[in-house]
Short mmCIF file of C-alpha atoms in Angstrom, two decimals:
data_model
loop_
_atom_site.label_atom_id
_atom_site.label_comp_id
_atom_site.label_asym_id
_atom_site.label_seq_id
_atom_site.Cartn_x
_atom_site.Cartn_y
_atom_site.Cartn_z
CA MET A 1 30.36 241.04 98.61
CA GLU A 2 30.27 244.46 100.28
CA MET A 3 28.82 242.92 103.48
CA THR A 4 31.53 240.30 103.46
CA VAL A 5 34.32 242.99 103.19
CA THR A 6 32.70 244.88 106.02
CA ILE A 7 32.54 241.81 108.31
CA ALA A 8 36.10 240.81 107.36
CA LEU A 9 37.40 244.31 108.27
CA ALA A 10 35.43 244.31 111.55
CA VAL A 11 36.85 240.89 112.58
CA ALA A 12 40.27 242.00 111.62
CA SER A 13 39.99 245.20 113.59
CA VAL A 14 38.76 243.30 116.72
CA GLY A 15 41.55 240.78 116.32
CA SER A 16 44.17 243.46 116.06
CA PHE A 17 42.81 245.17 119.18
CA LEU A 18 43.30 241.79 121.09
CA LEU A 19 46.86 241.43 119.58
CA LEU A 20 47.43 245.01 120.73
CA ILE A 21 46.70 243.91 124.32
CA LEU A 22 48.74 240.72 124.17
CA SER A 23 51.66 242.63 122.68
CA ALA A 24 52.26 244.31 126.10
CA PHE A 25 53.66 240.94 127.26
CA PRO A 26 57.09 239.93 125.91
CA GLY A 27 57.02 236.78 123.67
CA VAL A 28 53.29 236.22 123.39
CA LEU A 29 52.94 237.40 119.88
CA ALA A 30 56.14 235.41 118.88
CA ASP A 31 54.57 232.31 120.35
CA LEU A 32 51.26 232.94 118.58
CA PHE A 33 53.16 233.28 115.39
CA ARG A 34 55.10 230.21 115.87
CA LEU A 35 52.07 228.29 116.66
CA THR A 36 50.23 229.63 113.56
CA LEU A 37 53.16 228.38 111.40
CA ILE A 38 53.24 224.94 113.07
CA THR A 39 49.46 224.43 112.60
CA SER A 40 49.38 225.93 109.02
CA CYS A 41 49.15 222.46 107.54
CA LEU A 42 45.70 222.23 109.25
CA TRP A 43 44.14 225.65 108.86
CA PHE A 44 45.61 226.68 105.52
CA PRO A 45 43.92 224.03 103.39
CA ALA A 46 40.61 224.67 105.19
CA LEU A 47 40.94 228.35 104.48
CA GLY A 48 41.68 227.74 100.81
CA ILE A 49 38.61 225.46 100.54
CA GLY A 50 36.37 228.02 102.26
CA CYS A 51 37.53 230.80 99.93
CA PHE A 52 36.95 228.63 96.87
CA VAL A 53 33.45 227.64 97.98
CA TYR A 54 32.63 231.31 98.80
CA LEU A 55 33.76 232.62 95.39
CA LEU A 56 31.89 229.63 93.66
CA ARG A 57 28.65 230.64 95.42
CA SER A 58 29.22 234.33 94.86
CA SER A 59 29.64 233.84 91.06
CA ARG A 60 26.21 232.11 90.94
CA ARG A 61 24.31 234.88 92.79
CA LYS A 62 22.32 237.30 90.70
CA PRO A 63 23.90 240.79 90.65
CA SER A 64 22.09 243.25 92.69
CA SER A 65 20.79 246.67 91.56
CA GLU A 66 23.35 249.40 91.87
CA SER A 67 20.82 252.00 92.64
CA GLY A 68 19.06 250.22 95.45
CA SER A 69 16.14 247.75 96.04
CA ASP A 70 12.40 247.82 95.50
CA ASP A 71 10.10 247.80 98.42
CA LEU A 72 6.59 246.25 98.49
CA PHE A 73 5.15 249.08 96.54
CA GLY A 74 7.71 249.19 93.80
CA VAL A 75 9.55 252.20 95.03
CA VAL A 76 13.37 252.11 94.72
CA GLN A 77 14.99 252.54 98.13
CA PRO A 78 18.60 253.89 98.04
CA ARG A 79 21.25 251.60 99.24
CA ARG A 80 22.79 252.50 102.64
CA SER A 81 26.52 253.11 102.24
CA ARG A 82 28.81 251.16 104.51
CA VAL A 83 31.84 253.13 103.37
CA PRO A 84 32.26 255.00 106.66
CA TRP A 85 32.12 251.82 108.78
CA LYS A 86 34.67 250.13 106.45
CA ALA A 87 36.87 253.20 106.75
CA ILE A 88 36.74 253.16 110.51
CA ALA A 89 37.44 249.37 110.65
CA ALA A 90 40.31 249.78 108.32
CA ALA A 91 41.67 252.77 110.25
CA VAL A 92 41.49 250.84 113.53
CA LEU A 93 43.30 247.86 111.91
CA ILE A 94 46.13 250.09 110.63
CA VAL A 95 46.51 252.13 113.85
CA ASP A 96 46.62 248.90 115.90
CA LEU A 97 49.30 247.30 113.75
CA GLY A 98 51.30 250.46 113.86
CA LEU A 99 51.16 250.62 117.58
CA ILE A 100 52.22 246.95 117.82
CA ALA A 101 55.13 247.52 115.46
CA CYS A 102 56.37 250.48 117.56
CA ASP A 103 55.85 248.40 120.83
CA VAL A 104 53.63 251.19 122.27
CA PRO A 105 51.57 248.82 124.47
CA LYS A 106 54.67 247.26 125.98
CA ARG A 107 56.30 250.66 126.55
CA ILE A 108 53.16 251.93 128.32
CA ALA A 109 52.83 248.78 130.42
CA PHE A 110 56.39 248.73 131.41
CA ALA A 111 56.31 252.45 132.29
CA PHE A 112 53.77 251.63 135.02
CA THR A 113 55.75 248.53 136.05
CA ARG A 114 59.18 250.08 135.94
CA PRO A 115 59.17 251.28 139.59
CA ALA A 116 58.59 247.74 140.81
CA PHE A 117 61.72 246.52 138.84
CA GLU A 118 63.92 249.36 140.03
CA ARG A 119 62.91 248.79 143.69
CA LEU A 120 64.08 245.27 143.32
CA LEU A 121 67.38 246.36 141.75
CA ALA A 122 67.91 248.71 144.74
CA ASP A 123 67.07 246.14 147.38
CA LEU A 124 69.28 243.34 146.16
CA SER A 125 73.06 243.04 145.61
CA PRO A 126 74.65 241.87 142.40
CA GLU A 127 75.43 238.55 143.96
CA ASP A 128 71.64 237.90 144.34
CA PHE A 129 71.15 238.09 140.62
CA ARG A 130 73.27 235.24 139.48
CA HIS A 131 70.82 233.23 137.46
CA VAL A 132 68.45 232.40 140.19
CA ARG A 133 64.92 230.95 140.13
CA VAL A 134 62.31 233.27 141.57
CA ASP A 135 58.56 233.54 141.72
CA LEU A 136 57.89 237.29 141.71
CA ARG A 137 54.95 239.50 140.59
CA LEU A 138 56.38 242.86 139.53
CA GLY A 139 53.43 244.98 138.41
CA LEU A 140 51.77 243.30 135.34
CA TYR A 141 54.53 240.80 134.89
CA HIS A 142 55.51 237.52 136.50
CA VAL A 143 59.23 236.91 136.74
CA ASP A 144 60.56 233.38 137.01
CA ARG A 145 64.31 233.88 136.58
CA ILE A 146 66.79 236.81 137.36
CA ALA A 147 70.32 236.74 135.94
CA THR A 148 73.28 238.93 135.25
CA ASP A 149 75.70 238.97 132.30
CA SER A 150 79.50 239.52 132.35
CA GLN A 151 79.08 243.25 131.90
CA GLY A 152 76.77 243.68 134.92
CA GLY A 153 73.54 243.82 133.05
CA VAL A 154 70.50 242.39 134.93
CA TYR A 155 67.81 240.32 133.16
CA PHE A 156 64.35 239.54 134.34
CA ARG A 157 62.78 236.67 132.44
CA THR A 158 59.00 237.06 132.14
CA ARG A 159 58.26 234.21 129.63
CA ALA A 160 59.98 231.04 128.44
CA THR A 161 58.90 228.59 125.81
CA ARG A 162 60.35 225.52 124.26
CA ASP A 163 60.23 223.99 120.86
CA SER A 164 61.57 220.48 120.14
CA ILE A 165 64.95 221.37 121.07
CA ASP A 166 65.66 224.92 122.19
CA GLU A 167 64.29 227.23 124.92
CA PHE A 168 63.31 230.79 124.09
CA SER A 169 63.44 233.39 126.89
CA TYR A 170 61.71 236.82 126.86
CA GLY A 171 61.65 239.62 129.24
CA PHE A 172 63.25 242.88 130.38
CA ALA A 173 66.90 243.80 131.10
CA TYR A 174 68.68 246.67 132.73
CA ARG A 175 71.80 247.75 130.89
CA PRO A 176 72.16 244.41 129.04
CA ASP A 177 75.19 243.16 127.11
CA PRO A 178 74.78 244.05 123.31
CA ILE A 179 76.31 240.66 122.15
CA ARG A 180 75.18 237.83 124.45
CA SER A 181 72.79 237.15 127.43
CA PRO A 182 72.82 234.68 130.35
CA PHE A 183 69.96 232.90 128.64
CA GLY A 184 71.80 232.32 125.37
CA ARG A 185 73.46 233.99 122.50
CA CYS A 186 71.63 232.54 119.53
CA ASP A 187 68.81 234.84 118.26
CA TYR A 188 69.60 237.26 121.00
CA LYS A 189 68.10 240.66 120.41
CA ARG A 190 67.49 243.60 122.66
CA ARG A 191 65.14 246.64 122.00
CA HIS A 192 65.25 249.84 123.88
CA LEU A 193 62.27 250.81 125.99
CA SER A 194 63.29 253.75 128.15
CA GLY A 195 66.30 254.99 130.16
CA ASP A 196 68.60 251.89 130.70
CA TRP A 197 65.85 249.46 130.25
CA TYR A 198 65.45 247.12 127.22
CA GLN A 199 63.27 244.10 126.27
CA PHE A 200 65.17 241.04 125.12
CA ILE A 201 64.72 237.65 123.51
CA ALA A 202 67.29 234.88 123.56
CA ASN A 203 67.67 231.29 122.56
CA ASN A 204 69.65 228.86 124.71
CA ASP A 205 71.36 227.33 121.70
CA TYR A 206 74.85 228.73 122.13
#
């Protein structure tokens, strides 16, 4: 059981580190979560069966000695403690989830990319931002649409996904409208990054 817990914590900490990297890109984690929910009818029963089989096999195993194990000469060898490794894995998991919740990876990534966005703002006039299709690489991000709202906010869409009906847009915005966006009003949210810059999500279902 102890080995299983250690392995589970190690896998969880590695997975959280991968999520930490993916969280630097707007919308990726939301799409992964949505995909997980959609496919839950497939993986959840398999997970339940796997846990049941594991618990059944574990209950049939002989309990191991608490003090250690005998070697070939009958000398009891002390059991090596895995508590430090479990503590490290648990700490990595907690720290990674905390960084993701606070958008730290995205803030750091955008800090390096922000000069590229601001150069584009300085080079173009407001008329050039009226919901146009583009194909731009700005630092770490690929921008496929640029749009303005009625208050003069400028939006750079870096990701778009569709479900059966609606389109979800994600990206960065400069001085965005707090109520609506040019990519939709439904589920519209903005979150401050730095200065006048925000990240946003919007659904085109008005």
